[in-house]
């Protein structure tokens, strides 16, 4: 009986060591996959703060929490199952789907640039403020837009992570991708929450007795509007960069090599010619050309989208035209009625003259 008990303990110990080794493998693979997706994580962290820019400070954390929940739902409920199934049965479909996301990001970035230079976005914001848009409706619109953009970035993060662990078993891939999705979501939106609430922390520090601490707090309060504005610009640039890079790599993967070959060759030339800074400058070269591609493709889509008449505008025009027609009809009726007394007066005068 003792021998059987010791054998059972040995089996349990072996199983424990095996489980620990498996967890180490999963943790190591998740770490590698997260590192590969680090560039997109930076983009995600830069894009998100612009969605809460200009909203009430007391609602910022609530909105970030709702965006984070939407991001986690994107990764675990929608992207993870689809990515696993496609990687198992139709790996060729991942690249075209990802390129659709690249088109959307390029369009979003180019649309923001068009709004800035045309003043269209500012006009819409002013109209919302003048018409007194319901704060809950505005928050819902902001969260929906952020989660929609996050879906594309999350898809790229998960696909990059999936490519890193493509040789793992199906269950291991699922666990690793789930770990990556949770860790990156917590990291990104934790950093975003710290960024957008930094001014509140500065206001609290400004009330301290220490002159140095109070001065630092006042500096934070003054700096945060500038930081948020800069992050808004960085977010737009990040969408163009990521969208263009997805298209650049996707075209090469689908067999169209000239554009990617040119950019890659130029990147190698810059890397080899700049010595110690070669890695950074080479990466910057690839990034700049990816952003240029994103601007070009996004601008084409923006132009096409603005050529398509929008239904709400047509409806508004129709209502305005019907109102104008009603107004004209009312004016015509009033003028007709006002003309009746004069006509009756004329007829009375003519009858009197006839009697005379």
XYZ file of C-alpha atoms in Angstrom:
356
model
C 0.000 0.000 0.000
C 2.874 2.402 0.840
C 4.512 1.648 -2.535
C 1.262 2.491 -4.332
C 0.899 5.707 -2.335
C 4.464 6.794 -3.147
C 3.859 5.973 -6.809
C 0.762 8.161 -6.752
C 2.778 11.020 -5.231
C 5.405 10.568 -7.951
C 2.714 10.774 -10.641
C 1.259 13.906 -9.054
C 4.713 15.496 -8.867
C 5.411 14.628 -12.500
C 2.052 16.034 -13.562
C 2.757 19.201 -11.565
C 6.147 19.627 -13.225
C 4.556 19.057 -16.643
C 1.842 21.615 -15.921
C 4.393 24.145 -14.697
C 6.496 23.582 -17.811
C 3.393 24.051 -19.990
C 2.520 27.254 -18.161
C 6.077 28.484 -18.627
C 5.829 27.704 -22.342
C 2.500 29.521 -22.590
C 3.842 32.506 -20.645
C 6.983 32.631 -22.791
C 5.001 32.383 -26.026
C 2.564 35.040 -24.816
C 5.481 37.313 -23.965
C 7.051 36.843 -27.412
C 3.742 37.426 -29.146
C 3.080 40.567 -27.097
C 6.539 41.904 -27.945
C 5.917 41.377 -31.659
C 2.683 43.346 -31.372
C 4.259 46.147 -29.337
C 4.201 48.608 -32.247
C 0.457 48.259 -32.678
C -0.003 48.518 -28.897
C 1.706 51.929 -28.992
C -0.605 52.951 -31.838
C -3.661 51.811 -29.875
C -2.553 53.771 -26.808
C -1.994 56.878 -28.959
C -5.308 56.623 -30.811
C -7.620 56.171 -27.804
C -7.096 59.435 -25.817
C -8.450 61.554 -28.671
C -11.885 60.020 -28.122
C -12.198 61.527 -24.628
C -10.589 64.840 -25.579
C -13.069 67.646 -24.894
C -15.496 65.568 -22.820
C -16.396 66.237 -19.204
C -13.541 65.195 -16.864
C -15.838 63.304 -14.522
C -16.960 61.063 -17.407
C -13.522 60.254 -18.815
C -12.800 57.133 -16.727
C -16.296 55.796 -17.340
C -15.888 56.180 -21.091
C -12.418 54.603 -21.037
C -13.806 51.677 -19.052
C -16.589 51.179 -21.616
C -14.069 51.329 -24.472
C -11.821 48.829 -22.648
C -14.737 46.419 -22.169
C -15.576 46.781 -25.855
C -11.936 46.159 -26.765
C -11.808 43.016 -24.644
C -15.044 41.821 -26.215
C -13.569 42.478 -29.663
C -10.511 40.367 -28.907
C -12.015 37.432 -27.017
C -15.535 37.095 -28.411
C -15.134 38.047 -32.062
C -11.507 38.073 -33.215
C -10.080 35.127 -31.250
C -12.551 32.432 -32.434
C -12.498 33.644 -36.027
C -8.685 33.872 -36.092
C -8.319 30.362 -34.666
C -10.800 28.841 -37.091
C -9.295 30.615 -40.096
C -5.748 29.712 -39.065
C -6.823 26.074 -38.785
C -8.920 25.710 -41.923
C -8.379 28.790 -44.166
C -5.107 30.545 -43.317
C -5.117 32.216 -46.746
C -8.110 34.372 -45.678
C -6.329 36.155 -42.839
C -4.364 38.533 -45.072
C -7.341 39.833 -47.149
C -9.408 40.344 -43.987
C -6.554 42.217 -42.352
C -6.168 44.381 -45.470
C -9.817 45.403 -45.195
C -8.940 46.649 -41.728
C -5.985 48.529 -43.210
C -8.318 50.234 -45.681
C -10.604 51.297 -42.847
C -7.754 52.716 -40.761
C -6.400 54.618 -43.770
C -9.859 56.035 -44.419
C -10.288 57.083 -40.763
C -6.928 58.878 -40.710
C -7.481 60.635 -44.040
C -11.003 61.635 -42.957
C -9.617 63.319 -39.823
C -7.103 65.252 -41.935
C -9.850 66.329 -44.343
C -12.035 67.465 -41.431
C -9.158 69.487 -39.979
C -8.329 71.380 -43.183
C -11.927 71.802 -44.344
C -13.287 72.745 -40.930
C -16.086 70.227 -41.424
C -15.452 68.360 -38.182
C -15.282 71.620 -36.185
C -18.561 72.761 -37.708
C -20.254 69.491 -36.759
C -18.953 69.773 -33.198
C -20.222 73.362 -32.963
C -23.622 72.292 -34.287
C -23.765 69.498 -31.669
C -23.020 72.008 -28.926
C -25.526 74.527 -30.266
C -28.314 71.985 -30.656
C -27.626 70.630 -27.160
C -26.932 67.006 -28.087
C -27.861 64.593 -25.327
C -24.656 63.811 -23.356
C -25.570 60.120 -23.176
C -26.094 59.974 -26.935
C -22.767 61.715 -27.504
C -20.960 59.315 -25.154
C -22.553 56.362 -26.926
C -21.381 57.726 -30.278
C -17.852 58.295 -28.944
C -17.632 54.789 -27.459
C -18.997 53.186 -30.635
C -16.419 54.982 -32.791
C -13.564 54.068 -30.450
C -14.564 50.399 -30.234
C -14.977 50.245 -34.014
C -11.452 51.608 -34.559
C -10.108 49.389 -31.766
C -11.505 46.357 -33.580
C -9.072 46.896 -36.442
C -6.073 47.446 -34.165
C -7.085 44.466 -32.016
C -7.372 42.299 -35.122
C -3.832 43.180 -36.149
C -2.534 42.547 -32.629
C -4.175 39.122 -32.524
C -3.038 38.159 -36.035
C 0.562 39.188 -35.266
C 0.419 37.154 -32.064
C -1.120 34.244 -33.969
C 1.693 34.248 -36.518
C 4.205 34.093 -33.669
C 2.626 30.932 -32.191
C 1.421 29.300 -35.411
C 3.370 26.101 -34.679
C 1.700 25.541 -31.306
C -1.209 23.151 -30.818
C -4.752 24.492 -31.271
C -5.576 24.646 -27.552
C -2.216 26.231 -26.716
C -2.788 28.849 -29.424
C -6.202 29.667 -27.965
C -4.813 30.064 -24.432
C -1.852 32.171 -25.575
C -4.020 34.493 -27.665
C -6.489 34.921 -24.792
C -3.624 35.815 -22.429
C -2.202 38.268 -24.969
C -5.620 39.871 -25.501
C -6.253 40.403 -21.787
C -2.721 41.642 -20.986
C -2.590 44.109 -23.875
C -6.069 45.466 -23.148
C -5.215 46.068 -19.489
C -1.887 47.661 -20.454
C -3.262 49.958 -23.149
C -6.296 51.257 -21.307
C -4.485 51.470 -17.995
C -1.938 53.770 -19.634
C -4.717 55.741 -21.347
C -6.521 56.221 -18.013
C -3.311 57.519 -16.432
C -2.763 59.926 -19.320
C -6.223 61.472 -19.345
C -6.401 61.818 -15.533
C -2.932 63.303 -15.172
C -4.395 66.799 -14.944
C -6.524 65.773 -11.962
C -3.423 64.402 -10.284
C -1.665 67.696 -11.051
C -4.522 69.675 -9.499
C -4.270 67.575 -6.335
C -0.488 68.069 -6.171
C -0.889 71.814 -6.703
C -2.684 72.049 -3.349
C 0.205 70.529 -1.382
C 2.205 72.627 1.072
C 5.526 71.899 -0.603
C 6.363 74.608 -3.133
C 8.228 72.171 -5.392
C 5.387 69.625 -5.409
C 2.777 72.337 -5.946
C 4.784 73.799 -8.832
C 5.097 70.351 -10.411
C 1.346 69.879 -10.083
C 0.599 73.217 -11.750
C 2.991 72.264 -14.532
C 1.076 69.025 -15.096
C -2.224 70.871 -15.272
C -0.859 73.327 -17.851
C 0.856 70.608 -19.866
C -1.998 68.104 -20.146
C -4.104 69.967 -22.770
C -0.993 70.148 -24.939
C -0.226 66.469 -24.318
C -3.764 65.412 -25.253
C -3.674 67.551 -28.416
C -0.341 66.028 -29.399
C -1.693 62.530 -28.730
C -4.665 63.290 -30.966
C -2.273 64.133 -33.800
C -0.157 61.063 -33.024
C -3.312 58.944 -33.047
C -4.235 60.083 -36.553
C -0.668 59.516 -37.753
C -0.703 56.075 -36.125
C -3.886 55.091 -37.967
C -2.316 56.092 -41.284
C 0.946 54.315 -40.450
C -0.680 51.076 -39.293
C -3.235 51.066 -42.102
C -0.584 51.724 -44.744
C 1.747 49.092 -43.281
C -1.014 46.480 -43.313
C -1.667 47.245 -46.988
C 2.049 47.263 -47.798
C 2.717 43.854 -46.262
C -0.594 42.446 -47.504
C 0.104 43.336 -51.131
C 3.449 41.566 -50.900
C 1.857 38.496 -49.306
C -0.758 38.344 -52.070
C 1.893 38.430 -54.798
C 2.140 42.123 -55.714
C 5.764 42.854 -54.788
C 6.860 46.179 -56.424
C 5.717 48.607 -53.695
C 6.904 46.508 -50.765
C 10.140 45.661 -52.603
C 10.911 49.354 -53.170
C 10.230 50.327 -49.539
C 12.146 47.334 -48.171
C 15.130 48.024 -50.415
C 15.168 51.698 -49.384
C 14.947 50.658 -45.731
C 17.978 48.381 -46.135
C 19.936 51.138 -47.887
C 19.210 53.624 -45.102
C 20.022 51.043 -42.425
C 23.355 50.193 -44.014
C 24.376 53.805 -44.675
C 23.667 55.340 -41.264
C 25.800 53.226 -38.938
C 24.701 53.074 -35.308
C 21.417 54.822 -36.069
C 20.686 52.493 -38.955
C 18.043 50.441 -37.164
C 16.053 53.462 -36.041
C 16.348 55.349 -39.335
C 15.546 52.230 -41.328
C 12.403 51.668 -39.267
C 11.502 55.352 -39.678
C 11.886 55.034 -43.464
C 9.478 52.106 -43.558
C 7.078 53.980 -41.264
C 7.079 57.154 -43.377
C 6.382 55.288 -46.609
C 3.678 53.224 -44.902
C 2.024 56.461 -43.731
C 2.279 57.934 -47.243
C 0.579 54.855 -48.660
C -2.096 55.163 -45.979
C -2.690 58.839 -46.846
C -2.945 58.122 -50.581
C -5.302 55.162 -50.243
C -7.321 56.827 -47.485
C -7.713 60.042 -49.504
C -9.073 58.085 -52.452
C -11.631 56.401 -50.202
C -12.575 59.720 -48.581
C -13.123 61.245 -52.026
C -15.318 58.333 -53.088
C -17.296 58.434 -49.849
C -18.010 62.142 -50.246
C -19.227 61.587 -53.800
C -21.904 59.238 -52.482
C -24.985 61.224 -51.361
C -25.962 60.582 -47.768
C -29.525 59.596 -46.986
C -29.846 61.871 -43.972
C -28.838 64.870 -46.035
C -31.396 63.963 -48.665
C -34.044 63.560 -46.007
C -33.138 66.912 -44.502
C -33.211 68.570 -47.909
C -36.583 66.992 -48.604
C -37.996 68.221 -45.325
C -36.609 71.690 -45.975
C -38.056 71.751 -49.473
C -41.438 70.573 -48.219
C -41.350 73.229 -45.512
C -40.466 75.838 -48.132
C -43.312 74.662 -50.365
C -45.703 74.852 -47.420
C -44.462 78.324 -46.627
C -44.929 79.447 -50.207
C -48.398 77.914 -50.291
C -49.290 79.728 -47.079
C -48.021 82.999 -48.467
C -49.977 82.472 -51.682
C -53.135 81.717 -49.704
C -52.667 84.813 -47.579
C -52.076 86.986 -50.622
C -55.150 85.544 -52.313
C -57.285 86.173 -49.241
C -55.961 89.689 -48.893
C -56.813 90.343 -52.511
C -60.468 89.326 -52.057
C -61.643 92.454 -50.191
C -60.192 94.734 -52.830
C -61.874 92.742 -55.572
C -65.246 92.936 -53.763
C -64.729 96.678 -53.236
C -64.098 97.143 -56.944
C -67.234 95.189 -57.848
C -69.311 97.281 -55.389
C -67.981 100.493 -56.856
C -68.755 99.364 -60.408
C -72.343 98.380 -59.435
C -72.916 101.791 -57.821
C -71.740 103.572 -60.937
C -74.114 101.462 -63.069
C -77.110 102.384 -60.886
C -76.276 106.068 -61.258
